[in-house]
PDB file of C-alpha atoms in Angstrom:
ATOM      1  CA  UNK A   1       0.573   0.204   0.165  1.00 41.00           C
ATOM      2  CA  UNK A   2       1.596   3.896  -1.196  1.00 44.00           C
ATOM      3  CA  UNK A   3       1.740   6.094   1.998  1.00 45.00           C
ATOM      4  CA  UNK A   4       0.433   9.345   1.205  1.00 45.00           C
ATOM      5  CA  UNK A   5       1.033  12.348   2.788  1.00 47.00           C
ATOM      6  CA  UNK A   6      -0.180  15.646   1.885  1.00 46.00           C
ATOM      7  CA  UNK A   7       1.238  19.546   1.834  1.00 49.00           C
ATOM      8  CA  UNK A   8      -0.616  22.413   1.549  1.00 42.00           C
ATOM      9  CA  UNK A   9       1.476  25.061   0.165  1.00 48.00           C
ATOM     10  CA  UNK A  10      -0.172  28.943  -1.518  1.00 51.00           C
ATOM     11  CA  UNK A  11      -3.369  27.177  -2.958  1.00 60.00           C
ATOM     12  CA  UNK A  12      -1.781  24.069  -4.009  1.00 74.00           C
ATOM     13  CA  UNK A  13      -2.485  20.216  -2.604  1.00 84.00           C
ATOM     14  CA  UNK A  14       0.639  18.013  -2.646  1.00 84.00           C
ATOM     15  CA  UNK A  15       0.368  14.485  -2.356  1.00 85.00           C
ATOM     16  CA  UNK A  16       3.698  12.071  -2.207  1.00 85.00           C
ATOM     17  CA  UNK A  17       3.353   8.697  -3.864  1.00 85.00           C
ATOM     18  CA  UNK A  18       5.940   6.213  -4.140  1.00 81.00           C
ATOM     19  CA  UNK A  19       9.639   8.547  -4.857  1.00 85.00           C
ATOM     20  CA  UNK A  20       7.518  10.821  -6.604  1.00 89.00           C
ATOM     21  CA  UNK A  21       4.671  13.559  -6.136  1.00 91.00           C
ATOM     22  CA  UNK A  22       0.416  14.641  -7.948  1.00 90.00           C
ATOM     23  CA  UNK A  23       0.245  18.720  -7.540  1.00 89.00           C
ATOM     24  CA  UNK A  24      -2.898  20.423  -7.677  1.00 90.00           C
ATOM     25  CA  UNK A  25      -3.418  23.817  -7.999  1.00 89.00           C
ATOM     26  CA  UNK A  26      -5.652  26.707  -9.328  1.00 86.00           C
ATOM     27  CA  UNK A  27      -2.674  28.215 -10.663  1.00 87.00           C
ATOM     28  CA  UNK A  28      -1.276  28.092 -14.646  1.00 90.00           C
ATOM     29  CA  UNK A  29       2.196  27.115 -13.762  1.00 90.00           C
ATOM     30  CA  UNK A  30       5.159  26.798 -16.978  1.00 92.00           C
ATOM     31  CA  UNK A  31       5.426  23.164 -17.839  1.00 92.00           C
ATOM     32  CA  UNK A  32       8.523  21.788 -16.123  1.00 91.00           C
ATOM     33  CA  UNK A  33      10.666  18.530 -18.110  1.00 91.00           C
ATOM     34  CA  UNK A  34      10.830  17.362 -15.126  1.00 92.00           C
ATOM     35  CA  UNK A  35       6.630  16.193 -14.717  1.00 94.00           C
ATOM     36  CA  UNK A  36       3.174  16.122 -16.329  1.00 94.00           C
ATOM     37  CA  UNK A  37       1.967  18.620 -16.791  1.00 95.00           C
ATOM     38  CA  UNK A  38      -1.956  18.414 -17.026  1.00 94.00           C
ATOM     39  CA  UNK A  39      -4.479  21.679 -17.590  1.00 92.00           C
ATOM     40  CA  UNK A  40      -7.849  21.429 -16.801  1.00 90.00           C
ATOM     41  CA  UNK A  41     -11.032  23.607 -17.944  1.00 88.00           C
ATOM     42  CA  UNK A  42     -13.761  22.799 -15.384  1.00 83.00           C
ATOM     43  CA  UNK A  43     -13.667  18.880 -15.564  1.00 81.00           C
ATOM     44  CA  UNK A  44     -11.979  18.861 -18.722  1.00 86.00           C
ATOM     45  CA  UNK A  45      -8.665  18.412 -19.928  1.00 91.00           C
ATOM     46  CA  UNK A  46      -7.363  20.033 -22.123  1.00 92.00           C
ATOM     47  CA  UNK A  47      -3.884  20.077 -22.268  1.00 93.00           C
ATOM     48  CA  UNK A  48      -0.730  18.613 -21.842  1.00 94.00           C
ATOM     49  CA  UNK A  49       2.414  20.286 -20.953  1.00 93.00           C
ATOM     50  CA  UNK A  50       1.445  22.881 -23.237  1.00 92.00           C
ATOM     51  CA  UNK A  51      -0.134  26.445 -21.464  1.00 92.00           C
ATOM     52  CA  UNK A  52      -3.565  26.398 -22.998  1.00 89.00           C
ATOM     53  CA  UNK A  53      -3.673  30.056 -25.525  1.00 83.00           C
ATOM     54  CA  UNK A  54      -7.291  31.741 -25.588  1.00 73.00           C
ATOM     55  CA  UNK A  55      -9.238  28.575 -23.173  1.00 72.00           C
ATOM     56  CA  UNK A  56      -9.665  29.519 -19.829  1.00 84.00           C
ATOM     57  CA  UNK A  57      -7.249  27.098 -16.857  1.00 89.00           C
ATOM     58  CA  UNK A  58      -8.749  26.565 -13.949  1.00 89.00           C
ATOM     59  CA  UNK A  59      -6.977  24.367 -12.347  1.00 90.00           C
ATOM     60  CA  UNK A  60      -4.302  22.197 -13.291  1.00 92.00           C
ATOM     61  CA  UNK A  61      -2.723  18.665 -12.315  1.00 93.00           C
ATOM     62  CA  UNK A  62       0.885  18.422 -11.360  1.00 94.00           C
ATOM     63  CA  UNK A  63       2.405  14.614 -11.957  1.00 94.00           C
ATOM     64  CA  UNK A  64       6.151  13.498 -10.531  1.00 94.00           C
ATOM     65  CA  UNK A  65       6.219  10.277 -11.763  1.00 93.00           C
ATOM     66  CA  UNK A  66       8.872   8.099  -9.972  1.00 91.00           C
ATOM     67  CA  UNK A  67      12.569   7.636 -10.847  1.00 90.00           C
ATOM     68  CA  UNK A  68      11.954   4.859 -12.578  1.00 90.00           C
ATOM     69  CA  UNK A  69       8.802   6.067 -15.241  1.00 92.00           C
ATOM     70  CA  UNK A  70      10.748   8.943 -17.592  1.00 93.00           C
ATOM     71  CA  UNK A  71       8.023  11.875 -17.157  1.00 93.00           C
ATOM     72  CA  UNK A  72       7.920  11.260 -21.577  1.00 93.00           C
ATOM     73  CA  UNK A  73       6.293   7.770 -20.717  1.00 93.00           C
ATOM     74  CA  UNK A  74       3.349   9.419 -18.791  1.00 94.00           C
ATOM     75  CA  UNK A  75       2.666  12.398 -21.187  1.00 93.00           C
ATOM     76  CA  UNK A  76       2.077   9.618 -23.829  1.00 93.00           C
ATOM     77  CA  UNK A  77       0.139   7.679 -21.960  1.00 93.00           C
ATOM     78  CA  UNK A  78      -2.487  10.386 -20.597  1.00 93.00           C
ATOM     79  CA  UNK A  79      -2.047  11.305 -24.408  1.00 92.00           C
ATOM     80  CA  UNK A  80      -3.385   8.009 -25.209  1.00 90.00           C
ATOM     81  CA  UNK A  81      -6.132   7.901 -22.928  1.00 90.00           C
ATOM     82  CA  UNK A  82      -7.537  10.980 -23.992  1.00 90.00           C
ATOM     83  CA  UNK A  83      -7.069  10.371 -28.157  1.00 88.00           C
ATOM     84  CA  UNK A  84      -9.483   7.163 -26.842  1.00 86.00           C
ATOM     85  CA  UNK A  85     -11.287   9.086 -25.700  1.00 85.00           C
ATOM     86  CA  UNK A  86     -11.847  11.466 -28.705  1.00 86.00           C
ATOM     87  CA  UNK A  87     -10.733  14.778 -26.162  1.00 87.00           C
ATOM     88  CA  UNK A  88      -9.599  17.669 -28.493  1.00 86.00           C
ATOM     89  CA  UNK A  89      -6.110  18.745 -26.877  1.00 89.00           C
ATOM     90  CA  UNK A  90      -4.477  21.999 -27.642  1.00 85.00           C
ATOM     91  CA  UNK A  91      -0.776  19.900 -27.372  1.00 81.00           C
ATOM     92  CA  UNK A  92      -0.197  17.928 -29.767  1.00 72.00           C
ATOM     93  CA  UNK A  93       2.312  14.663 -28.291  1.00 77.00           C
ATOM     94  CA  UNK A  94       5.040  13.547 -30.348  1.00 79.00           C
ATOM     95  CA  UNK A  95       6.668   9.647 -30.270  1.00 83.00           C
ATOM     96  CA  UNK A  96       5.254   6.280 -29.080  1.00 85.00           C
ATOM     97  CA  UNK A  97       5.170   3.590 -26.362  1.00 89.00           C
ATOM     98  CA  UNK A  98       7.314   0.775 -26.335  1.00 88.00           C
ATOM     99  CA  UNK A  99       5.015  -2.006 -24.969  1.00 86.00           C
ATOM    100  CA  UNK A 100       7.617  -2.358 -22.149  1.00 88.00           C
ATOM    101  CA  UNK A 101       6.731   1.668 -21.301  1.00 91.00           C
ATOM    102  CA  UNK A 102       3.032   1.322 -21.891  1.00 90.00           C
ATOM    103  CA  UNK A 103       3.644  -1.823 -19.554  1.00 90.00           C
ATOM    104  CA  UNK A 104       4.937   0.326 -16.161  1.00 91.00           C
ATOM    105  CA  UNK A 105       2.657   3.229 -17.521  1.00 92.00           C
ATOM    106  CA  UNK A 106      -0.826   1.265 -17.240  1.00 92.00           C
ATOM    107  CA  UNK A 107       1.053  -0.189 -13.863  1.00 91.00           C
ATOM    108  CA  UNK A 108       1.358   3.287 -12.470  1.00 92.00           C
ATOM    109  CA  UNK A 109      -1.670   5.379 -13.455  1.00 91.00           C
ATOM    110  CA  UNK A 110      -3.339   2.025 -12.019  1.00 90.00           C
ATOM    111  CA  UNK A 111      -1.909   4.053  -8.655  1.00 89.00           C
ATOM    112  CA  UNK A 112      -2.953   6.758  -9.718  1.00 90.00           C
ATOM    113  CA  UNK A 113      -6.420   7.524 -10.693  1.00 88.00           C
ATOM    114  CA  UNK A 114      -7.409   6.636  -6.862  1.00 86.00           C
ATOM    115  CA  UNK A 115      -6.039   9.813  -6.254  1.00 84.00           C
ATOM    116  CA  UNK A 116      -7.495  12.007  -8.840  1.00 85.00           C
ATOM    117  CA  UNK A 117     -10.637  10.515  -8.198  1.00 83.00           C
ATOM    118  CA  UNK A 118     -10.334  12.180  -4.659  1.00 79.00           C
ATOM    119  CA  UNK A 119      -9.141  15.013  -5.406  1.00 79.00           C
ATOM    120  CA  UNK A 120     -12.201  15.149  -8.473  1.00 80.00           C
ATOM    121  CA  UNK A 121     -10.158  14.441 -11.301  1.00 83.00           C
ATOM    122  CA  UNK A 122     -10.761  12.520 -14.503  1.00 82.00           C
ATOM    123  CA  UNK A 123      -8.683  13.341 -17.804  1.00 82.00           C
ATOM    124  CA  UNK A 124      -9.913  10.701 -19.535  1.00 72.00           C
ATOM    125  CA  UNK A 125     -14.160   9.789 -18.559  1.00 65.00           C
ATOM    126  CA  UNK A 126     -15.726   7.389 -19.977  1.00 58.00           C
ATOM    127  CA  UNK A 127     -18.440   7.090 -22.431  1.00 57.00           C
ATOM    128  CA  UNK A 128     -21.943   5.491 -21.090  1.00 60.00           C
ATOM    129  CA  UNK A 129     -22.016   2.615 -23.739  1.00 58.00           C
ATOM    130  CA  UNK A 130     -25.289   1.012 -24.741  1.00 58.00           C
ATOM    131  CA  UNK A 131     -25.876  -1.949 -23.789  1.00 65.00           C
ATOM    132  CA  UNK A 132     -24.507  -4.372 -26.291  1.00 72.00           C
ATOM    133  CA  UNK A 133     -26.414  -7.367 -28.029  1.00 79.00           C
ATOM    134  CA  UNK A 134     -26.512 -10.815 -26.383  1.00 87.00           C
ATOM    135  CA  UNK A 135     -25.826 -14.029 -28.523  1.00 89.00           C
ATOM    136  CA  UNK A 136     -26.810 -17.610 -28.224  1.00 89.00           C
ATOM    137  CA  UNK A 137     -24.880 -20.450 -29.737  1.00 90.00           C
ATOM    138  CA  UNK A 138     -27.587 -23.010 -30.934  1.00 88.00           C
ATOM    139  CA  UNK A 139     -26.232 -26.925 -31.714  1.00 89.00           C
ATOM    140  CA  UNK A 140     -27.994 -26.794 -34.546  1.00 87.00           C
ATOM    141  CA  UNK A 141     -26.665 -24.029 -36.603  1.00 89.00           C
ATOM    142  CA  UNK A 142     -23.015 -26.006 -36.153  1.00 92.00           C
ATOM    143  CA  UNK A 143     -23.333 -27.074 -39.367  1.00 93.00           C
ATOM    144  CA  UNK A 144     -24.309 -23.732 -40.797  1.00 95.00           C
ATOM    145  CA  UNK A 145     -21.350 -21.590 -43.203  1.00 96.00           C
ATOM    146  CA  UNK A 146     -20.900 -17.964 -42.675  1.00 96.00           C
ATOM    147  CA  UNK A 147     -19.455 -15.887 -45.046  1.00 96.00           C
ATOM    148  CA  UNK A 148     -17.474 -12.722 -45.975  1.00 95.00           C
ATOM    149  CA  UNK A 149     -16.360 -10.717 -48.310  1.00 94.00           C
ATOM    150  CA  UNK A 150     -15.423  -7.165 -46.438  1.00 92.00           C
ATOM    151  CA  UNK A 151     -12.548  -4.567 -47.560  1.00 91.00           C
ATOM    152  CA  UNK A 152     -10.566  -7.489 -49.738  1.00 91.00           C
ATOM    153  CA  UNK A 153     -10.536 -10.358 -46.659  1.00 95.00           C
ATOM    154  CA  UNK A 154     -13.050 -13.287 -47.762  1.00 96.00           C
ATOM    155  CA  UNK A 155     -13.340 -16.044 -44.773  1.00 97.00           C
ATOM    156  CA  UNK A 156     -15.808 -18.833 -44.159  1.00 97.00           C
ATOM    157  CA  UNK A 157     -16.494 -19.351 -40.421  1.00 97.00           C
ATOM    158  CA  UNK A 158     -18.283 -22.245 -38.187  1.00 97.00           C
ATOM    159  CA  UNK A 159     -19.628 -21.412 -34.900  1.00 95.00           C
ATOM    160  CA  UNK A 160     -19.535 -25.553 -34.094  1.00 94.00           C
ATOM    161  CA  UNK A 161     -19.103 -25.177 -30.717  1.00 93.00           C
ATOM    162  CA  UNK A 162     -20.019 -22.340 -27.351  1.00 89.00           C
ATOM    163  CA  UNK A 163     -16.408 -20.687 -27.318  1.00 90.00           C
ATOM    164  CA  UNK A 164     -14.792 -22.077 -30.485  1.00 94.00           C
ATOM    165  CA  UNK A 165     -15.203 -19.927 -33.797  1.00 95.00           C
ATOM    166  CA  UNK A 166     -13.228 -22.410 -36.946  1.00 96.00           C
ATOM    167  CA  UNK A 167     -12.070 -20.279 -40.125  1.00 97.00           C
ATOM    168  CA  UNK A 168     -11.459 -22.490 -42.553  1.00 97.00           C
ATOM    169  CA  UNK A 169      -8.545 -22.775 -44.290  1.00 97.00           C
ATOM    170  CA  UNK A 170      -8.324 -20.824 -47.645  1.00 97.00           C
ATOM    171  CA  UNK A 171      -9.312 -17.636 -46.091  1.00 97.00           C
ATOM    172  CA  UNK A 172      -7.624 -14.353 -47.925  1.00 97.00           C
ATOM    173  CA  UNK A 173      -5.840 -12.244 -44.955  1.00 96.00           C
ATOM    174  CA  UNK A 174      -6.093  -8.557 -44.878  1.00 95.00           C
ATOM    175  CA  UNK A 175      -2.031  -7.998 -44.938  1.00 94.00           C
ATOM    176  CA  UNK A 176      -1.367  -4.865 -43.272  1.00 91.00           C
ATOM    177  CA  UNK A 177      -2.365  -3.311 -40.029  1.00 89.00           C
ATOM    178  CA  UNK A 178      -4.349   0.615 -40.691  1.00 86.00           C
ATOM    179  CA  UNK A 179      -2.749   3.087 -38.902  1.00 83.00           C
ATOM    180  CA  UNK A 180      -3.997   5.747 -36.395  1.00 79.00           C
ATOM    181  CA  UNK A 181      -3.361   9.490 -37.149  1.00 76.00           C
ATOM    182  CA  UNK A 182       0.462   9.221 -35.588  1.00 78.00           C
ATOM    183  CA  UNK A 183       1.136   6.320 -37.555  1.00 81.00           C
ATOM    184  CA  UNK A 184       1.098   3.994 -35.167  1.00 82.00           C
ATOM    185  CA  UNK A 185      -1.241   1.177 -34.725  1.00 83.00           C
ATOM    186  CA  UNK A 186      -4.641   1.269 -32.468  1.00 84.00           C
ATOM    187  CA  UNK A 187      -5.248  -1.495 -29.812  1.00 85.00           C
ATOM    188  CA  UNK A 188      -7.476  -3.705 -32.080  1.00 87.00           C
ATOM    189  CA  UNK A 189      -4.606  -3.986 -34.045  1.00 88.00           C
ATOM    190  CA  UNK A 190      -2.258  -4.272 -31.720  1.00 89.00           C
ATOM    191  CA  UNK A 191      -4.113  -7.292 -30.101  1.00 91.00           C
ATOM    192  CA  UNK A 192      -4.940  -8.326 -33.997  1.00 92.00           C
ATOM    193  CA  UNK A 193      -1.035  -8.815 -34.197  1.00 93.00           C
ATOM    194  CA  UNK A 194      -0.619 -10.785 -31.482  1.00 93.00           C
ATOM    195  CA  UNK A 195      -3.573 -13.158 -32.061  1.00 94.00           C
ATOM    196  CA  UNK A 196      -1.482 -13.298 -36.121  1.00 95.00           C
ATOM    197  CA  UNK A 197       1.839 -14.382 -33.815  1.00 95.00           C
ATOM    198  CA  UNK A 198       0.086 -17.359 -32.378  1.00 95.00           C
ATOM    199  CA  UNK A 199      -1.582 -18.699 -35.010  1.00 96.00           C
ATOM    200  CA  UNK A 200       1.834 -17.891 -37.754  1.00 95.00           C
ATOM    201  CA  UNK A 201       2.091 -21.331 -38.861  1.00 96.00           C
ATOM    202  CA  UNK A 202      -1.578 -21.300 -40.009  1.00 96.00           C
ATOM    203  CA  UNK A 203      -1.030 -19.297 -43.280  1.00 97.00           C
ATOM    204  CA  UNK A 204       1.461 -17.937 -45.502  1.00 96.00           C
ATOM    205  CA  UNK A 205       2.977 -14.472 -44.916  1.00 94.00           C
ATOM    206  CA  UNK A 206       3.582 -13.588 -48.039  1.00 95.00           C
ATOM    207  CA  UNK A 207       0.020 -14.080 -49.730  1.00 96.00           C
ATOM    208  CA  UNK A 208      -1.755 -13.671 -46.575  1.00 96.00           C
ATOM    209  CA  UNK A 209      -3.789 -16.534 -47.019  1.00 97.00           C
ATOM    210  CA  UNK A 210      -4.330 -19.160 -44.657  1.00 97.00           C
ATOM    211  CA  UNK A 211      -3.034 -23.297 -44.758  1.00 97.00           C
ATOM    212  CA  UNK A 212      -5.417 -24.607 -42.348  1.00 96.00           C
ATOM    213  CA  UNK A 213      -8.307 -24.633 -40.162  1.00 97.00           C
ATOM    214  CA  UNK A 214      -7.948 -21.844 -36.859  1.00 97.00           C
ATOM    215  CA  UNK A 215     -10.109 -22.408 -33.550  1.00 96.00           C
ATOM    216  CA  UNK A 216     -10.466 -18.716 -32.617  1.00 96.00           C
ATOM    217  CA  UNK A 217     -12.461 -18.157 -28.805  1.00 92.00           C
ATOM    218  CA  UNK A 218     -15.223 -15.392 -31.194  1.00 93.00           C
ATOM    219  CA  UNK A 219     -16.418 -13.827 -33.810  1.00 94.00           C
ATOM    220  CA  UNK A 220     -14.625 -10.521 -32.810  1.00 92.00           C
ATOM    221  CA  UNK A 221     -11.440 -12.553 -32.561  1.00 94.00           C
ATOM    222  CA  UNK A 222     -11.889 -13.293 -35.911  1.00 96.00           C
ATOM    223  CA  UNK A 223     -13.214 -11.145 -37.346  1.00 94.00           C
ATOM    224  CA  UNK A 224      -9.403  -8.795 -35.469  1.00 94.00           C
ATOM    225  CA  UNK A 225      -7.356 -11.926 -36.886  1.00 96.00           C
ATOM    226  CA  UNK A 226      -8.713 -11.080 -40.855  1.00 96.00           C
ATOM    227  CA  UNK A 227      -8.947  -7.422 -41.237  1.00 94.00           C
ATOM    228  CA  UNK A 228      -7.777  -5.721 -37.789  1.00 93.00           C
ATOM    229  CA  UNK A 229     -11.175  -5.465 -36.532  1.00 89.00           C
ATOM    230  CA  UNK A 230     -12.401  -2.213 -37.030  1.00 86.00           C
ATOM    231  CA  UNK A 231     -16.554  -3.184 -37.427  1.00 89.00           C
ATOM    232  CA  UNK A 232     -19.039  -4.487 -35.941  1.00 91.00           C
ATOM    233  CA  UNK A 233     -18.230  -8.390 -37.215  1.00 92.00           C
ATOM    234  CA  UNK A 234     -21.445  -9.488 -36.630  1.00 94.00           C
ATOM    235  CA  UNK A 235     -22.328  -7.855 -39.049  1.00 94.00           C
ATOM    236  CA  UNK A 236     -19.910  -8.684 -41.714  1.00 94.00           C
ATOM    237  CA  UNK A 237     -20.552 -12.855 -42.029  1.00 96.00           C
ATOM    238  CA  UNK A 238     -23.849 -14.394 -43.473  1.00 95.00           C
ATOM    239  CA  UNK A 239     -25.768 -17.292 -43.810  1.00 93.00           C
ATOM    240  CA  UNK A 240     -26.731 -19.161 -46.531  1.00 91.00           C
ATOM    241  CA  UNK A 241     -30.323 -17.014 -46.075  1.00 89.00           C
ATOM    242  CA  UNK A 242     -28.242 -14.013 -46.270  1.00 90.00           C
ATOM    243  CA  UNK A 243     -28.891 -13.016 -42.505  1.00 92.00           C
ATOM    244  CA  UNK A 244     -26.251 -12.201 -40.131  1.00 94.00           C
ATOM    245  CA  UNK A 245     -24.787 -14.486 -37.568  1.00 94.00           C
ATOM    246  CA  UNK A 246     -26.126 -12.021 -35.674  1.00 93.00           C
ATOM    247  CA  UNK A 247     -29.754 -12.238 -36.834  1.00 92.00           C
ATOM    248  CA  UNK A 248     -28.948 -16.009 -36.658  1.00 91.00           C
ATOM    249  CA  UNK A 249     -27.881 -15.953 -32.977  1.00 90.00           C
ATOM    250  CA  UNK A 250     -29.545 -12.388 -30.766  1.00 89.00           C
ATOM    251  CA  UNK A 251     -31.226 -13.033 -28.436  1.00 82.00           C
TER     252      UNK A 251
END
């Protein structure tokens, strides 16, 4: 458990966190190379490490990470969170995290979030998602082929057991993952590459055509494997009657 010590100095609240600290102030300080400075307008994050121009800053959070984590690593991680939450920031971050950096940043962020919650700060508020449709496997459909011809990919799948989707050999995969605006890979693409690595012996790396049947756990994993996701795969695969696999299985 992390010990928390607080100090109030000149309208600034400082909370020690390991060998780093979190600061909260109603002033508008210049960013520091030794900390990550987050500028807020009310509850909305508007800039990272750059004093906003025309915006009215109501409070500023200053994160000084522990010595084993680079300041820029935390800044890039928070920028990723903001991008996933579709926040429009005045600042513009450059660079891309390695897997090791993202892992250490995620672990540290899990310590920061509870403190931010106590201080009434939410960096990237998650939007309430509508209730997802529920799909149920039916043994009667185990032999029904579902086909797709989506963004240059072609495949046939069978939902053969509750947690088994069989991708039939000869499926055509999308060769290259779509990139984000900054040139990096999104979450779906990174997960898709991991799935492809686990089944590297099942497709030709030159033609990106599968050479044997592959069993995955869900329709979504099939979509990631074939075309890196990016769409509702339940609506992409259709049965012999032209009904989607969603239509066949939704409850």
